[in-house]
Amino acid sequence: MKKPTWVIDKERARRAASAQTIWLFGLHAVRDALENPARERLRLVVTLNAADRLAPAIAASGMEPEIVDPRKFPAVLDPGSVHQGAALEVKPLDWGPVEQACAPGQGAPRVVLLDRVTDPHNVGAILRSAEVFGARAVIGTLRHSAPETGALAKTASGALERQPYLRVRNLAEAMERLRGMGYVLLGLDGEAEIRLDQAAGEAAGRPLGLVLGAEGPGLRERTRETCDRLVRIDAAGAFGSLNVSNAAAIALYESRAR
């Protein structure tokens, strides 16, 4: 039997609305989102145990939680998501344009730029490192990069609520805008001749953009050409490589310690 048109329209509208929202899950991610005044929150689903553990954050948020049976958890999550009895439906955060989030204020800020890094666990880990080492923002692309998701938020362990994560249509154009703001753009490449610590030292006092590519392909040609310099992380041996989240953490540390 064919569905009535109004039923089809309603289902399409529900899918479109769902695509514009995110389900955060896990106690840490949900707690930090509840405590973030900039986060637009829509629906909170918790078990009785999770509600007890999140009681101060829930009270501060002013939300009315839905207490549910853990065996019939209704939030729309991927199979295998470890939700710990807590899920929060939210709108994505809006950190504003690159010029606002990355404005060179006091000191010499650093920005991490990701060229087609698609794994949400890697991006979540990079957000944690960016927060720890004081990066101004993390910038990815709208397409072929990890969007804001529950898995990313859980890996970021709260950093998603505090660390600006911008996604731009064209990474090379964003890099040019940063260059116009005084940033020196250093692209990480394992075969580069110049060491990262050396290049960062030579750029002391200037804002830095640390550009990292996806594991395997690395930086795309146009991204490489837009960098001011290609640099490598100094390694003890001739073999071995780091995944992108580890490379980002080391790059942030080395550029901080210059």
mmCIF file of C-alpha atoms in Angstrom:
data_model
loop_
_atom_site.group_PDB
_atom_site.id
_atom_site.type_symbol
_atom_site.label_atom_id
_atom_site.label_comp_id
_atom_site.label_asym_id
_atom_site.label_seq_id
_atom_site.Cartn_x
_atom_site.Cartn_y
_atom_site.Cartn_z
ATOM 1 C CA MET A 1 0.000 0.000 0.000
ATOM 2 C CA LYS A 2 1.363 3.385 -1.037
ATOM 3 C CA LYS A 3 1.964 5.889 1.751
ATOM 4 C CA PRO A 4 -0.172 9.067 1.681
ATOM 5 C CA THR A 5 1.646 12.213 0.568
ATOM 6 C CA TRP A 6 1.245 13.838 3.989
ATOM 7 C CA VAL A 7 2.949 10.868 5.649
ATOM 8 C CA ILE A 8 5.869 11.049 3.188
ATOM 9 C CA ASP A 9 6.201 14.817 3.746
ATOM 10 C CA LYS A 10 6.155 14.350 7.511
ATOM 11 C CA GLU A 11 8.879 11.686 7.347
ATOM 12 C CA ARG A 12 11.018 13.912 5.114
ATOM 13 C CA ALA A 13 10.612 16.838 7.501
ATOM 14 C CA ARG A 14 11.592 14.612 10.445
ATOM 15 C CA ARG A 15 14.713 13.392 8.630
ATOM 16 C CA ALA A 16 15.683 16.954 7.652
ATOM 17 C CA ALA A 17 15.239 18.175 11.234
ATOM 18 C CA SER A 18 17.243 15.228 12.530
ATOM 19 C CA ALA A 19 20.105 16.052 10.156
ATOM 20 C CA GLN A 20 20.342 19.527 11.682
ATOM 21 C CA THR A 21 20.706 18.235 15.233
ATOM 22 C CA ILE A 22 23.240 16.066 17.046
ATOM 23 C CA TRP A 23 22.874 13.520 19.793
ATOM 24 C CA LEU A 24 25.689 13.892 22.325
ATOM 25 C CA PHE A 25 26.130 10.925 24.624
ATOM 26 C CA GLY A 26 28.168 9.874 27.633
ATOM 27 C CA LEU A 27 28.306 11.520 31.042
ATOM 28 C CA HIS A 28 31.242 13.879 30.337
ATOM 29 C CA ALA A 29 29.990 15.106 26.956
ATOM 30 C CA VAL A 30 26.429 15.606 28.208
ATOM 31 C CA ARG A 31 27.518 17.341 31.420
ATOM 32 C CA ASP A 32 29.738 19.825 29.589
ATOM 33 C CA ALA A 33 27.030 20.577 27.021
ATOM 34 C CA LEU A 34 24.484 21.168 29.794
ATOM 35 C CA GLU A 35 26.904 23.614 31.414
ATOM 36 C CA ASN A 36 27.667 25.457 28.162
ATOM 37 C CA PRO A 37 25.398 28.551 27.860
ATOM 38 C CA ALA A 38 26.249 28.823 24.152
ATOM 39 C CA ARG A 39 24.842 25.370 23.381
ATOM 40 C CA GLU A 40 21.252 25.191 22.096
ATOM 41 C CA ARG A 41 19.765 22.133 23.824
ATOM 42 C CA LEU A 42 16.611 20.393 22.658
ATOM 43 C CA ARG A 43 16.020 17.100 24.463
ATOM 44 C CA LEU A 44 17.671 15.337 27.408
ATOM 45 C CA VAL A 45 17.246 11.577 27.819
ATOM 46 C CA VAL A 46 18.700 9.941 30.935
ATOM 47 C CA THR A 47 18.340 6.873 33.076
ATOM 48 C CA LEU A 48 17.610 7.362 36.766
ATOM 49 C CA ASN A 49 21.223 6.590 37.665
ATOM 50 C CA ALA A 50 22.596 9.068 35.105
ATOM 51 C CA ALA A 51 20.100 11.716 36.261
ATOM 52 C CA ASP A 52 21.477 11.397 39.797
ATOM 53 C CA ARG A 53 25.067 11.745 38.579
ATOM 54 C CA LEU A 54 24.215 14.742 36.394
ATOM 55 C CA ALA A 55 21.855 16.396 38.890
ATOM 56 C CA PRO A 56 23.815 19.678 39.380
ATOM 57 C CA ALA A 57 24.313 20.172 35.623
ATOM 58 C CA ILE A 58 20.673 19.367 34.860
ATOM 59 C CA ALA A 59 19.479 21.812 37.514
ATOM 60 C CA ALA A 60 21.784 24.550 36.199
ATOM 61 C CA SER A 61 20.596 24.007 32.623
ATOM 62 C CA GLY A 62 16.917 24.367 33.494
ATOM 63 C CA MET A 63 16.043 21.387 31.286
ATOM 64 C CA GLU A 64 13.355 18.857 32.130
ATOM 65 C CA PRO A 65 14.936 15.430 31.594
ATOM 66 C CA GLU A 66 13.133 12.397 30.243
ATOM 67 C CA ILE A 67 13.788 9.551 32.692
ATOM 68 C CA VAL A 68 13.854 6.306 30.730
ATOM 69 C CA ASP A 69 14.321 2.581 31.201
ATOM 70 C CA PRO A 70 17.948 1.688 30.334
ATOM 71 C CA ARG A 71 16.656 -1.352 28.416
ATOM 72 C CA LYS A 72 14.587 0.889 26.125
ATOM 73 C CA PHE A 73 16.878 3.850 25.551
ATOM 74 C CA PRO A 74 15.072 6.014 22.939
ATOM 75 C CA ALA A 75 17.837 8.345 21.751
ATOM 76 C CA VAL A 76 18.850 7.952 18.090
ATOM 77 C CA LEU A 77 22.414 6.668 18.514
ATOM 78 C CA ASP A 78 24.670 4.445 16.434
ATOM 79 C CA PRO A 79 24.711 0.811 17.542
ATOM 80 C CA GLY A 80 27.454 0.217 20.069
ATOM 81 C CA SER A 81 27.509 3.815 21.348
ATOM 82 C CA VAL A 82 28.512 3.755 25.019
ATOM 83 C CA HIS A 83 26.000 6.315 26.260
ATOM 84 C CA GLN A 84 26.291 5.615 30.027
ATOM 85 C CA GLY A 85 22.574 6.319 30.339
ATOM 86 C CA ALA A 86 22.760 9.925 29.100
ATOM 87 C CA ALA A 87 22.043 11.519 25.724
ATOM 88 C CA LEU A 88 21.378 15.128 24.785
ATOM 89 C CA GLU A 89 19.980 16.370 21.475
ATOM 90 C CA VAL A 90 21.559 19.688 20.512
ATOM 91 C CA LYS A 91 22.171 22.108 17.666
ATOM 92 C CA PRO A 92 25.760 22.440 16.376
ATOM 93 C CA LEU A 93 27.812 25.233 17.926
ATOM 94 C CA ASP A 94 28.486 28.385 15.910
ATOM 95 C CA TRP A 95 31.946 29.817 16.562
ATOM 96 C CA GLY A 96 31.630 32.583 13.994
ATOM 97 C CA PRO A 97 33.960 33.324 11.049
ATOM 98 C CA VAL A 98 37.681 32.579 10.923
ATOM 99 C CA GLU A 99 38.561 36.243 11.436
ATOM 100 C CA GLN A 100 36.633 36.316 14.708
ATOM 101 C CA ALA A 101 37.761 32.987 16.157
ATOM 102 C CA CYS A 102 41.423 33.395 15.164
ATOM 103 C CA ALA A 103 41.989 37.131 15.681
ATOM 104 C CA PRO A 104 45.582 37.648 16.862
ATOM 105 C CA GLY A 105 45.074 39.174 20.278
ATOM 106 C CA GLN A 106 47.417 39.030 23.223
ATOM 107 C CA GLY A 107 50.453 36.807 22.624
ATOM 108 C CA ALA A 108 51.082 34.743 19.487
ATOM 109 C CA PRO A 109 48.078 32.469 18.912
ATOM 110 C CA ARG A 110 48.202 29.104 17.168
ATOM 111 C CA VAL A 111 45.564 27.497 14.980
ATOM 112 C CA VAL A 112 45.377 23.858 13.872
ATOM 113 C CA LEU A 113 44.167 23.306 10.296
ATOM 114 C CA LEU A 114 43.061 19.822 9.218
ATOM 115 C CA ASP A 115 43.114 18.813 5.563
ATOM 116 C CA ARG A 116 40.429 16.137 5.081
ATOM 117 C CA VAL A 117 40.817 14.474 8.467
ATOM 118 C CA THR A 118 37.630 12.403 8.590
ATOM 119 C CA ASP A 119 37.983 10.199 11.683
ATOM 120 C CA PRO A 120 35.893 11.714 14.535
ATOM 121 C CA HIS A 121 38.100 10.021 17.136
ATOM 122 C CA ASN A 122 41.199 11.720 15.715
ATOM 123 C CA VAL A 123 39.483 15.110 15.562
ATOM 124 C CA GLY A 124 38.124 14.679 19.098
ATOM 125 C CA ALA A 125 41.621 13.905 20.364
ATOM 126 C CA ILE A 126 43.015 16.929 18.491
ATOM 127 C CA LEU A 127 40.418 19.169 20.139
ATOM 128 C CA ARG A 128 41.545 17.894 23.560
ATOM 129 C CA SER A 129 45.191 18.637 22.722
ATOM 130 C CA ALA A 130 44.272 22.035 21.270
ATOM 131 C CA GLU A 131 42.545 22.970 24.508
ATOM 132 C CA VAL A 132 45.391 21.694 26.704
ATOM 133 C CA PHE A 133 48.088 23.512 24.720
ATOM 134 C CA GLY A 134 46.108 26.714 24.206
ATOM 135 C CA ALA A 135 45.345 26.720 20.470
ATOM 136 C CA ARG A 136 42.992 29.464 19.348
ATOM 137 C CA ALA A 137 40.918 27.161 17.101
ATOM 138 C CA VAL A 138 40.821 23.945 15.088
ATOM 139 C CA ILE A 139 39.702 24.350 11.473
ATOM 140 C CA GLY A 140 38.511 21.611 9.116
ATOM 141 C CA THR A 141 36.572 21.503 5.868
ATOM 142 C CA LEU A 142 32.808 21.262 5.408
ATOM 143 C CA ARG A 143 33.223 18.240 3.156
ATOM 144 C CA HIS A 144 35.542 15.290 3.710
ATOM 145 C CA SER A 145 36.150 16.089 7.362
ATOM 146 C CA ALA A 146 34.667 14.942 10.651
ATOM 147 C CA PRO A 147 31.453 16.826 11.482
ATOM 148 C CA GLU A 148 30.338 17.570 15.020
ATOM 149 C CA THR A 149 28.968 14.214 16.230
ATOM 150 C CA GLY A 150 28.373 12.334 19.444
ATOM 151 C CA ALA A 151 31.437 10.145 18.835
ATOM 152 C CA LEU A 152 33.638 13.211 18.288
ATOM 153 C CA ALA A 153 32.256 14.906 21.408
ATOM 154 C CA LYS A 154 32.811 11.817 23.554
ATOM 155 C CA THR A 155 36.435 11.486 22.399
ATOM 156 C CA ALA A 156 36.965 15.212 22.990
ATOM 157 C CA SER A 157 35.792 14.675 26.592
ATOM 158 C CA GLY A 158 34.191 18.109 26.901
ATOM 159 C CA ALA A 159 36.689 20.058 24.782
ATOM 160 C CA LEU A 160 34.110 20.411 21.988
ATOM 161 C CA GLU A 161 32.137 22.792 24.218
ATOM 162 C CA ARG A 162 35.127 25.050 24.890
ATOM 163 C CA GLN A 163 37.544 24.682 21.979
ATOM 164 C CA PRO A 164 36.422 26.423 18.770
ATOM 165 C CA TYR A 165 35.993 23.927 15.913
ATOM 166 C CA LEU A 166 35.286 25.658 12.602
ATOM 167 C CA ARG A 167 34.514 24.003 9.275
ATOM 168 C CA VAL A 168 35.139 26.020 6.113
ATOM 169 C CA ARG A 169 34.245 25.469 2.463
ATOM 170 C CA ASN A 170 37.789 25.903 1.179
ATOM 171 C CA LEU A 171 40.809 25.259 3.384
ATOM 172 C CA ALA A 172 43.323 27.009 1.130
ATOM 173 C CA GLU A 173 41.195 30.171 1.113
ATOM 174 C CA ALA A 174 40.950 30.049 4.925
ATOM 175 C CA MET A 175 44.732 29.718 5.041
ATOM 176 C CA GLU A 176 45.111 32.797 2.843
ATOM 177 C CA ARG A 177 42.821 34.722 5.181
ATOM 178 C CA LEU A 178 44.960 33.662 8.133
ATOM 179 C CA ARG A 179 48.094 34.740 6.271
ATOM 180 C CA GLY A 180 46.477 38.129 5.763
ATOM 181 C CA MET A 181 46.032 38.276 9.541
ATOM 182 C CA GLY A 182 49.767 37.730 10.054
ATOM 183 C CA TYR A 183 49.849 33.948 10.509
ATOM 184 C CA VAL A 184 52.833 31.853 9.423
ATOM 185 C CA LEU A 185 51.530 28.583 7.942
ATOM 186 C CA LEU A 186 53.579 25.456 8.654
ATOM 187 C CA GLY A 187 52.532 22.253 6.888
ATOM 188 C CA LEU A 188 53.599 18.986 8.477
ATOM 189 C CA ASP A 189 55.327 16.583 6.098
ATOM 190 C CA GLY A 190 57.431 13.651 7.239
ATOM 191 C CA GLU A 191 59.881 14.178 4.354
ATOM 192 C CA ALA A 192 60.399 17.913 4.826
ATOM 193 C CA GLU A 193 63.956 19.135 5.355
ATOM 194 C CA ILE A 194 63.170 21.730 8.029
ATOM 195 C CA ARG A 195 62.330 20.661 11.595
ATOM 196 C CA LEU A 196 59.145 22.001 13.165
ATOM 197 C CA ASP A 197 60.916 23.310 16.263
ATOM 198 C CA GLN A 198 63.407 25.184 14.055
ATOM 199 C CA ALA A 199 60.697 26.803 11.909
ATOM 200 C CA ALA A 200 58.591 27.664 14.964
ATOM 201 C CA GLY A 201 61.606 29.274 16.609
ATOM 202 C CA GLU A 202 62.263 31.396 13.534
ATOM 203 C CA ALA A 203 58.638 32.546 13.602
ATOM 204 C CA ALA A 204 58.752 33.410 17.310
ATOM 205 C CA GLY A 205 56.290 36.134 18.241
ATOM 206 C CA ARG A 206 54.079 35.596 15.193
ATOM 207 C CA PRO A 207 50.778 33.709 15.008
ATOM 208 C CA LEU A 208 51.190 30.144 13.736
ATOM 209 C CA GLY A 209 48.957 27.913 11.651
ATOM 210 C CA LEU A 210 49.835 24.206 11.977
ATOM 211 C CA VAL A 211 48.511 22.346 8.942
ATOM 212 C CA LEU A 212 48.046 18.572 9.086
ATOM 213 C CA GLY A 213 46.758 16.148 6.471
ATOM 214 C CA ALA A 214 44.890 12.880 6.683
ATOM 215 C CA GLU A 215 46.856 9.730 7.441
ATOM 216 C CA GLY A 216 48.011 8.177 4.193
ATOM 217 C CA PRO A 217 47.297 10.922 1.632
ATOM 218 C CA GLY A 218 48.804 13.695 3.748
ATOM 219 C CA LEU A 219 48.407 17.275 2.562
ATOM 220 C CA ARG A 220 46.742 17.881 -0.782
ATOM 221 C CA GLU A 221 48.792 19.680 -3.438
ATOM 222 C CA ARG A 222 47.015 23.023 -3.151
ATOM 223 C CA THR A 223 47.248 22.896 0.641
ATOM 224 C CA ARG A 224 50.994 22.223 0.410
ATOM 225 C CA GLU A 225 51.439 25.107 -2.009
ATOM 226 C CA THR A 226 49.548 27.467 0.303
ATOM 227 C CA CYS A 227 51.814 26.713 3.279
ATOM 228 C CA ASP A 228 54.701 29.085 3.949
ATOM 229 C CA ARG A 229 56.970 26.165 4.853
ATOM 230 C CA LEU A 230 56.803 22.391 5.045
ATOM 231 C CA VAL A 231 58.229 21.024 8.271
ATOM 232 C CA ARG A 232 58.754 17.679 9.957
ATOM 233 C CA ILE A 233 58.600 16.460 13.537
ATOM 234 C CA ASP A 234 62.099 15.364 14.487
ATOM 235 C CA ALA A 235 62.198 11.590 15.057
ATOM 236 C CA ALA A 236 64.783 9.340 16.661
ATOM 237 C CA GLY A 237 64.800 6.806 13.819
ATOM 238 C CA ALA A 238 64.363 6.706 10.074
ATOM 239 C CA PHE A 239 61.213 4.592 10.212
ATOM 240 C CA GLY A 240 57.801 4.860 11.817
ATOM 241 C CA SER A 241 55.127 7.513 11.726
ATOM 242 C CA LEU A 242 52.560 9.147 13.983
ATOM 243 C CA ASN A 243 48.824 9.236 13.546
ATOM 244 C CA VAL A 244 47.406 12.695 12.952
ATOM 245 C CA SER A 245 46.146 13.256 16.510
ATOM 246 C CA ASN A 246 49.554 12.388 18.010
ATOM 247 C CA ALA A 247 51.308 14.561 15.436
ATOM 248 C CA ALA A 248 48.999 17.467 16.292
ATOM 249 C CA ALA A 249 49.708 17.101 20.028
ATOM 250 C CA ILE A 250 53.474 17.083 19.463
ATOM 251 C CA ALA A 251 53.298 19.987 17.037
ATOM 252 C CA LEU A 252 51.290 22.031 19.529
ATOM 253 C CA TYR A 253 53.762 21.235 22.307
ATOM 254 C CA GLU A 254 56.850 21.984 20.232
ATOM 255 C CA SER A 255 55.444 25.267 18.946
ATOM 256 C CA ARG A 256 54.447 26.247 22.472
ATOM 257 C CA ALA A 257 57.885 25.578 23.911
ATOM 258 C CA ARG A 258 59.794 27.651 21.345
#
